[in-house]
PDB file of N, CA and C in Angstrom:
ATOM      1  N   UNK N 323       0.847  -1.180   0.000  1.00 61.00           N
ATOM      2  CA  UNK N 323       0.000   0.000   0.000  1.00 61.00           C
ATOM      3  C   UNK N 323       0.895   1.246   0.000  1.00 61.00           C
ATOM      4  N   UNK N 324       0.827   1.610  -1.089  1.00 74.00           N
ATOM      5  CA  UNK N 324       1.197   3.878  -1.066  1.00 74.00           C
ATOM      6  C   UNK N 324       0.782   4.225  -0.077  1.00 74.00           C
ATOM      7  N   UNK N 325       1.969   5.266   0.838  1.00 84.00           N
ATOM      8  CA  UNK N 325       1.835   6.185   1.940  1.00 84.00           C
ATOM      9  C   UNK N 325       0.891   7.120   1.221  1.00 84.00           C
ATOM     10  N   UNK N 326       0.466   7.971   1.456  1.00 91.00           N
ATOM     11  CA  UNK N 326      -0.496   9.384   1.468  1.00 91.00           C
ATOM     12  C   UNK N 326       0.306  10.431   2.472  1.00 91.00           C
ATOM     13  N   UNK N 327       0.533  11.353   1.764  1.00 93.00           N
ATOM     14  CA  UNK N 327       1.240  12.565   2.994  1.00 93.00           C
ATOM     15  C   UNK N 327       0.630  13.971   2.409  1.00 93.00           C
ATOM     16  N   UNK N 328       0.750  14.742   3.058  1.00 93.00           N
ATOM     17  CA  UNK N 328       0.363  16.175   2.973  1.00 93.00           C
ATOM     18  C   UNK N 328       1.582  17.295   3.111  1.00 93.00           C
ATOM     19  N   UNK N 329       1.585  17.715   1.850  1.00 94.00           N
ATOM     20  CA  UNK N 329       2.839  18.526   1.690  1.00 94.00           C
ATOM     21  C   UNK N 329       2.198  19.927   1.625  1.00 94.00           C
ATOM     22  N   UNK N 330       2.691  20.526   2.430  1.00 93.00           N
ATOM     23  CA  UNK N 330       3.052  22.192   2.855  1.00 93.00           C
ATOM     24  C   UNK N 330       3.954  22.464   2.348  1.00 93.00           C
ATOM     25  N   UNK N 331       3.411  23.939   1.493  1.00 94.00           N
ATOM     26  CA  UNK N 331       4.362  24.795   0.836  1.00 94.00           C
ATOM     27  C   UNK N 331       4.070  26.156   1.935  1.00 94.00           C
ATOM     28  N   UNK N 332       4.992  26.621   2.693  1.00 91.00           N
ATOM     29  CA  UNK N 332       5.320  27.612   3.529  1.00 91.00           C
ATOM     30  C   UNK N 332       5.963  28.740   2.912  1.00 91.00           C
ATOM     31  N   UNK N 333       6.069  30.175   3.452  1.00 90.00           N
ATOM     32  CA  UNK N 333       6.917  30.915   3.667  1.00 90.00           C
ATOM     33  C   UNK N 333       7.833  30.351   5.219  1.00 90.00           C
ATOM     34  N   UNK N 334       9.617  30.300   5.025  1.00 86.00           N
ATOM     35  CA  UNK N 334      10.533  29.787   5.662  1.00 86.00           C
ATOM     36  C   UNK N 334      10.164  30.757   6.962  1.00 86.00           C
ATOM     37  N   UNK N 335       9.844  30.443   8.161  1.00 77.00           N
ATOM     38  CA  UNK N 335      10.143  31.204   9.406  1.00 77.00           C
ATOM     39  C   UNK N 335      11.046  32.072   9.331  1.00 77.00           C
ATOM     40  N   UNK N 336      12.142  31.527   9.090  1.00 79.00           N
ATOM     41  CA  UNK N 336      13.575  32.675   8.896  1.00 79.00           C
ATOM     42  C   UNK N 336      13.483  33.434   8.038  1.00 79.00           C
ATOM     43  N   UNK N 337      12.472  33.691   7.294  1.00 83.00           N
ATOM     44  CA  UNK N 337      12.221  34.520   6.085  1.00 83.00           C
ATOM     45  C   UNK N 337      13.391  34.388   4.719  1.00 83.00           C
ATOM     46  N   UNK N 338      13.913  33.259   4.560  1.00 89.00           N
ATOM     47  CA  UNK N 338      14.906  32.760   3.538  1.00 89.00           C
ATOM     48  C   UNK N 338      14.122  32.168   2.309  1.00 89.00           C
ATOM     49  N   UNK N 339      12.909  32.157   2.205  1.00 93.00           N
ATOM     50  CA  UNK N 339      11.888  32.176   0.878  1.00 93.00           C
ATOM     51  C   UNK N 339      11.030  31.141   0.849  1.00 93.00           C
ATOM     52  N   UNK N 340      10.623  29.780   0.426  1.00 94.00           N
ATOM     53  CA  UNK N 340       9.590  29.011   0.531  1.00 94.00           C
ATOM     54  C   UNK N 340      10.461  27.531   1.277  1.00 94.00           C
ATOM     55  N   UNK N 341       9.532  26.961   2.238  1.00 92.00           N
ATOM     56  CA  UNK N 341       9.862  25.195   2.316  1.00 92.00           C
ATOM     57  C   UNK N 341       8.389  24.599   1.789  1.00 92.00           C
ATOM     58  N   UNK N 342       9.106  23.408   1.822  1.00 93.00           N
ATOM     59  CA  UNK N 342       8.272  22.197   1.657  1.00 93.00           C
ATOM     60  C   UNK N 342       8.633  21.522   2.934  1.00 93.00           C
ATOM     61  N   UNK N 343       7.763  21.052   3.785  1.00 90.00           N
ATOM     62  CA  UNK N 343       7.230  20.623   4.871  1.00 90.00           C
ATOM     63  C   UNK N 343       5.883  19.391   4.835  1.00 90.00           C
ATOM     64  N   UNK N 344       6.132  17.960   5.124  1.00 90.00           N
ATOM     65  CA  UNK N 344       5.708  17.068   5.370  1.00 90.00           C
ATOM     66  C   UNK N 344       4.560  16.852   6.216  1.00 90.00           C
ATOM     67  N   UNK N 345       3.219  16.939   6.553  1.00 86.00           N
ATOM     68  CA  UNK N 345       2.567  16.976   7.833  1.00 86.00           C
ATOM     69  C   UNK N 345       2.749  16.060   8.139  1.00 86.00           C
ATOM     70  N   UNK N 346       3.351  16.016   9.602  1.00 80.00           N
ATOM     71  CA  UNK N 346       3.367  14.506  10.880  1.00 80.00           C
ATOM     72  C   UNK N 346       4.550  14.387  10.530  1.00 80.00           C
ATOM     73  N   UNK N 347       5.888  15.492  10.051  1.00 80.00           N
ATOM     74  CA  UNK N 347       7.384  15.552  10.620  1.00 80.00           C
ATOM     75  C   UNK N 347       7.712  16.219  10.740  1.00 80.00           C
ATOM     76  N   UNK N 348       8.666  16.492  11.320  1.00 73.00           N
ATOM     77  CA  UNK N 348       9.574  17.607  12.330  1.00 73.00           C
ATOM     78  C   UNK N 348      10.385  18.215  11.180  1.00 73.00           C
ATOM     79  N   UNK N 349      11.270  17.510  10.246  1.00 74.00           N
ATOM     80  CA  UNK N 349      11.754  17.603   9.540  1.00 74.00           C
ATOM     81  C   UNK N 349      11.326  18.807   7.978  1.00 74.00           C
ATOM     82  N   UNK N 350      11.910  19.780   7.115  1.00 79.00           N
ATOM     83  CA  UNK N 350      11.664  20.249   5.996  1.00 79.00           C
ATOM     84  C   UNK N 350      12.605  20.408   4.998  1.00 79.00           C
ATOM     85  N   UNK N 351      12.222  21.009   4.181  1.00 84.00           N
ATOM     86  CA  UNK N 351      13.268  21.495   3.063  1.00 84.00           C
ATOM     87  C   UNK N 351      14.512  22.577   3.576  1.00 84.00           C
ATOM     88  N   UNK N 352      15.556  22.115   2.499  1.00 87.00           N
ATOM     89  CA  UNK N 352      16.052  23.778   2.737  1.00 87.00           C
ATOM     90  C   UNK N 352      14.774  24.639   1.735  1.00 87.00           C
ATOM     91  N   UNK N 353      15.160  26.110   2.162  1.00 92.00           N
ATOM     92  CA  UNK N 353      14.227  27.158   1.332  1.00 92.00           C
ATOM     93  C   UNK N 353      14.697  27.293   0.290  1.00 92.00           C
ATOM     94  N   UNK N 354      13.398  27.221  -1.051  1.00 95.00           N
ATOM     95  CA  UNK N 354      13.632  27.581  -2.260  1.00 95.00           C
ATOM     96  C   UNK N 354      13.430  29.360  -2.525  1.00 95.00           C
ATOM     97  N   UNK N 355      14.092  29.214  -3.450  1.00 94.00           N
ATOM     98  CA  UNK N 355      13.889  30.983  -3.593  1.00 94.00           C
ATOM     99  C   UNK N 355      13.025  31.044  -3.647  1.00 94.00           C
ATOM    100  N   UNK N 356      11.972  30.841  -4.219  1.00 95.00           N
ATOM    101  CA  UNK N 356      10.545  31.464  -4.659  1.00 95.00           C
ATOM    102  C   UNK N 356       9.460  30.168  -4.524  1.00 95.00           C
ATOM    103  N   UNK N 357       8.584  30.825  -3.877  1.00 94.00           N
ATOM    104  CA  UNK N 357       6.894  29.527  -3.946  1.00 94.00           C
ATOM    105  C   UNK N 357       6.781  28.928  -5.285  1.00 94.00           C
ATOM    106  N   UNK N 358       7.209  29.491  -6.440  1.00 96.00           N
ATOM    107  CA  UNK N 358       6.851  28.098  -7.593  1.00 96.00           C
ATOM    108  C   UNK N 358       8.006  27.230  -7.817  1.00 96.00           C
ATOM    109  N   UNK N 359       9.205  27.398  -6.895  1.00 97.00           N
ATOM    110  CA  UNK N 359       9.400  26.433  -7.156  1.00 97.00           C
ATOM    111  C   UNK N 359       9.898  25.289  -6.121  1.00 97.00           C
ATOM    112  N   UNK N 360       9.382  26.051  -4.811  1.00 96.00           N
ATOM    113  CA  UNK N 360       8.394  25.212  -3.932  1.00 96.00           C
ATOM    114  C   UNK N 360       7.169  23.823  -4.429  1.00 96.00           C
ATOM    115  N   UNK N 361       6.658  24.872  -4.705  1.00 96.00           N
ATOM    116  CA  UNK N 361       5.495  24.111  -5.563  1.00 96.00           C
ATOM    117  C   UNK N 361       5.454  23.258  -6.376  1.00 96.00           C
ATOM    118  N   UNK N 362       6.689  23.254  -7.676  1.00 96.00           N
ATOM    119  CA  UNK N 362       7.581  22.325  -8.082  1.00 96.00           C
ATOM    120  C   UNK N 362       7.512  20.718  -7.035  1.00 96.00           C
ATOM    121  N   UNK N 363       8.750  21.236  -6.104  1.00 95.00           N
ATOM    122  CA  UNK N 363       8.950  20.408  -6.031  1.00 95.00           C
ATOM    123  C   UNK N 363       8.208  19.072  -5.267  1.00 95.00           C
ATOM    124  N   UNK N 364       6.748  20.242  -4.688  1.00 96.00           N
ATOM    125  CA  UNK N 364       6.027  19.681  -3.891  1.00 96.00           C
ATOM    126  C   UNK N 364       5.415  18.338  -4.849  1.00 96.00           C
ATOM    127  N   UNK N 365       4.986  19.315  -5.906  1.00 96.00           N
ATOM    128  CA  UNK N 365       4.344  18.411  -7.088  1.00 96.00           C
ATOM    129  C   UNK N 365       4.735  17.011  -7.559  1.00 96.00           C
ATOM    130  N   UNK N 366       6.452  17.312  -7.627  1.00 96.00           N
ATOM    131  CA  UNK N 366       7.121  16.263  -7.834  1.00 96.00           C
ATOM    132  C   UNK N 366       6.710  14.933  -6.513  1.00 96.00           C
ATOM    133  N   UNK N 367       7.238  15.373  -5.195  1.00 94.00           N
ATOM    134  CA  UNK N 367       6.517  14.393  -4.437  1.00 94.00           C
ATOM    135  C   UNK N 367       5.333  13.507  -4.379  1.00 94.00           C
ATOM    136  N   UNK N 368       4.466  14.605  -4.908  1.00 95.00           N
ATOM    137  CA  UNK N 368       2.654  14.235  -4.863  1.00 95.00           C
ATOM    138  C   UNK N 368       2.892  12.893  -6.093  1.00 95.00           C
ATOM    139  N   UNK N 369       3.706  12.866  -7.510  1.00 95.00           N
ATOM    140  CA  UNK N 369       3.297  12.266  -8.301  1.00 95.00           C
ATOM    141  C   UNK N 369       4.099  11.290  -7.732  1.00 95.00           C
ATOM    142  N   UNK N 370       5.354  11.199  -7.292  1.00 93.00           N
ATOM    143  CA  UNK N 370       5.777   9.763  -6.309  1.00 93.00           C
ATOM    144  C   UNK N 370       4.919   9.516  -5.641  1.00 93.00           C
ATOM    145  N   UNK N 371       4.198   9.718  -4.964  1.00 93.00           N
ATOM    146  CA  UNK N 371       3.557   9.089  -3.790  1.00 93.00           C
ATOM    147  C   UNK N 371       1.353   9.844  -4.331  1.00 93.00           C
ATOM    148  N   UNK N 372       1.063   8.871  -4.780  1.00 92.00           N
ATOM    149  CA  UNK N 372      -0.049   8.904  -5.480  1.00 92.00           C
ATOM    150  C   UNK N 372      -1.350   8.989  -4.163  1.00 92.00           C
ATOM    151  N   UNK N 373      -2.056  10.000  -4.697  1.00 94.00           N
ATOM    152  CA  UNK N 373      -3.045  10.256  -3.459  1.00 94.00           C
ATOM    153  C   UNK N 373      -2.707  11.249  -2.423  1.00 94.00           C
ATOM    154  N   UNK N 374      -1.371  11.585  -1.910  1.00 96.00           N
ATOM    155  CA  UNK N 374      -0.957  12.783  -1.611  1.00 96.00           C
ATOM    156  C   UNK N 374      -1.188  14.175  -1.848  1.00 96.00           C
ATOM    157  N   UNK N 375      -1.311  15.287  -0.632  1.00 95.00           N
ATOM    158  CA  UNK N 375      -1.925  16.457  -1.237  1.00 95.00           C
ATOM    159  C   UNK N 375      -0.903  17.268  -1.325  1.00 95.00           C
ATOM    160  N   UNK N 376      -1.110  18.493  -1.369  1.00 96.00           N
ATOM    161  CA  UNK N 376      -0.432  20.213  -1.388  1.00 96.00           C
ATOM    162  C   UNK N 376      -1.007  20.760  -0.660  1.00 96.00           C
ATOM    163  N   UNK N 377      -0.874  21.471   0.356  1.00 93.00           N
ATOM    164  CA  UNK N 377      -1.472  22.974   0.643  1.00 93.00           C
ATOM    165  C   UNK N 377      -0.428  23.779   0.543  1.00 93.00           C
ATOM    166  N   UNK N 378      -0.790  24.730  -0.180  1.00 94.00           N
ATOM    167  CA  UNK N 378      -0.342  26.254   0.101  1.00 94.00           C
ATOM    168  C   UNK N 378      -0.425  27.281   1.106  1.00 94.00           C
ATOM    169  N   UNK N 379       0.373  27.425   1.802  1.00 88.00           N
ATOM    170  CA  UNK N 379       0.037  28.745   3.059  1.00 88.00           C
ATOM    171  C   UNK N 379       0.727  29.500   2.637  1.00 88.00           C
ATOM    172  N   UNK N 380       0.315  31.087   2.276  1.00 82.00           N
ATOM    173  CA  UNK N 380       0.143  31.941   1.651  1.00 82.00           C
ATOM    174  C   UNK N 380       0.593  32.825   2.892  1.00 82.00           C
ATOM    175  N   UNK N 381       0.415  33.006   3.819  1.00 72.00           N
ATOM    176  CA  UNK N 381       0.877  34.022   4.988  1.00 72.00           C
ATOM    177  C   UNK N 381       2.031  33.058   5.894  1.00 72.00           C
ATOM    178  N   UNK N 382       3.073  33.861   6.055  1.00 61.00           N
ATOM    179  CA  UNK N 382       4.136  33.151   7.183  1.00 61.00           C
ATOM    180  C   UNK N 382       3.413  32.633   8.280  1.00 61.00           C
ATOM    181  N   UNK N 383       3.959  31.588   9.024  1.00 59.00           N
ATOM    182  CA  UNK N 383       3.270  31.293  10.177  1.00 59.00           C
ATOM    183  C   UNK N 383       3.537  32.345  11.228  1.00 59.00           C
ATOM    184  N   UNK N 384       2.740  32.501  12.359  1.00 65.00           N
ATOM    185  CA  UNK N 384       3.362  33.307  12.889  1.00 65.00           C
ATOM    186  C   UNK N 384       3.840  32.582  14.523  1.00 65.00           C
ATOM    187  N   UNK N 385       4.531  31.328  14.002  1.00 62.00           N
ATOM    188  CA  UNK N 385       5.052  30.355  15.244  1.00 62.00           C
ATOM    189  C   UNK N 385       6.894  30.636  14.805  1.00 62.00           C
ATOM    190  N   UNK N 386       7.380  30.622  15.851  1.00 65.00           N
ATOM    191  CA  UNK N 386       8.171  30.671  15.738  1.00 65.00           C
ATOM    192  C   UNK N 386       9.111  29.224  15.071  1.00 65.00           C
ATOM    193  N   UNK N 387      10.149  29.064  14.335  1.00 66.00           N
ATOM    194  CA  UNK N 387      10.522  27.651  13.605  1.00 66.00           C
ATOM    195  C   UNK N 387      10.532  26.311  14.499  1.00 66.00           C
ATOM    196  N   UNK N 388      10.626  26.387  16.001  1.00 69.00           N
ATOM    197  CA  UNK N 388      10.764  25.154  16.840  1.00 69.00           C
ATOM    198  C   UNK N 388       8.806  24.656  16.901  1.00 69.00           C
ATOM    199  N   UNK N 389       8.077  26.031  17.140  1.00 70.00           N
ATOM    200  CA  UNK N 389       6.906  25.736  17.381  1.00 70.00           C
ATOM    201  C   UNK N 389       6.092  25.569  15.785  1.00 70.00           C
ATOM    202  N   UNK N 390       6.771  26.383  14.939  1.00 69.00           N
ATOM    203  CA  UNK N 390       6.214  25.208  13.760  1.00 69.00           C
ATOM    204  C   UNK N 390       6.559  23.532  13.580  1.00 69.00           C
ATOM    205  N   UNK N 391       7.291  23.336  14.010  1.00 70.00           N
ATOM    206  CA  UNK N 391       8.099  21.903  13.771  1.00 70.00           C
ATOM    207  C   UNK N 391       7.230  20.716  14.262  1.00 70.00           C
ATOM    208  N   UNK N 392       6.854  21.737  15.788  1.00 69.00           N
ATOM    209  CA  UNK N 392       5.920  20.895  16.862  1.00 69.00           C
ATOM    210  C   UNK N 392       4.521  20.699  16.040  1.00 69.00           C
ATOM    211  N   UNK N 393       4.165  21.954  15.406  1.00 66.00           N
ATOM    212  CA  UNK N 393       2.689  21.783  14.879  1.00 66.00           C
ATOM    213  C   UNK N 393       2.647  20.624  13.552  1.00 66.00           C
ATOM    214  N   UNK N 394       3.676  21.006  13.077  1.00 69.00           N
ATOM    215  CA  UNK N 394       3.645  19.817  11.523  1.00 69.00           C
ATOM    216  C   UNK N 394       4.157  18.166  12.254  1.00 69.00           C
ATOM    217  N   UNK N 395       4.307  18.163  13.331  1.00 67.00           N
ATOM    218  CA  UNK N 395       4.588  17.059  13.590  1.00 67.00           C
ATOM    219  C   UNK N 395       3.561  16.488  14.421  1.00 67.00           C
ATOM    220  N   UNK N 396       2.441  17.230  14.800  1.00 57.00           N
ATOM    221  CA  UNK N 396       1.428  16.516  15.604  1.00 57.00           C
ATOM    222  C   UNK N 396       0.481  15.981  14.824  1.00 57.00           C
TER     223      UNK N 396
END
């Protein structure tokens, strides 16, 4: 059976330009310069792993990077 995951495209906490972020890990990208090609690479994931989504968040979080980590990992 194919995993299913949910990929977040962010603005980077550190303000260093877009991640890709996994929901239910701690773990992300380094930052791409720019959200499309974030989005890229999110895409690329989604078609490895079939049934997988995207969201886009469009506004920085306003958690700081340890307390985002905590939220994508719960």
């Amino acid at each position: 059976m194919m995993r299913k995951f949910a990929y977040h495209v962010l603005p980077d906490p550190d303000g260093r330009g877009w991640i890709v972020a996994v929901e239910g890990y701690v773990a992300h990208s380094l930052p791409y310069g720019t959200k499309e090609e974030a989005i890229e690479v999110a895409e690329g994931l989604v078609r490895r792993y079939p049934g997988s989504t995207i969201v886009v968040d469009e506004q920085p979080p306003r958690l700081t990077p340890i307390e985002l980590e905590h939220r994508l990992a719960a």
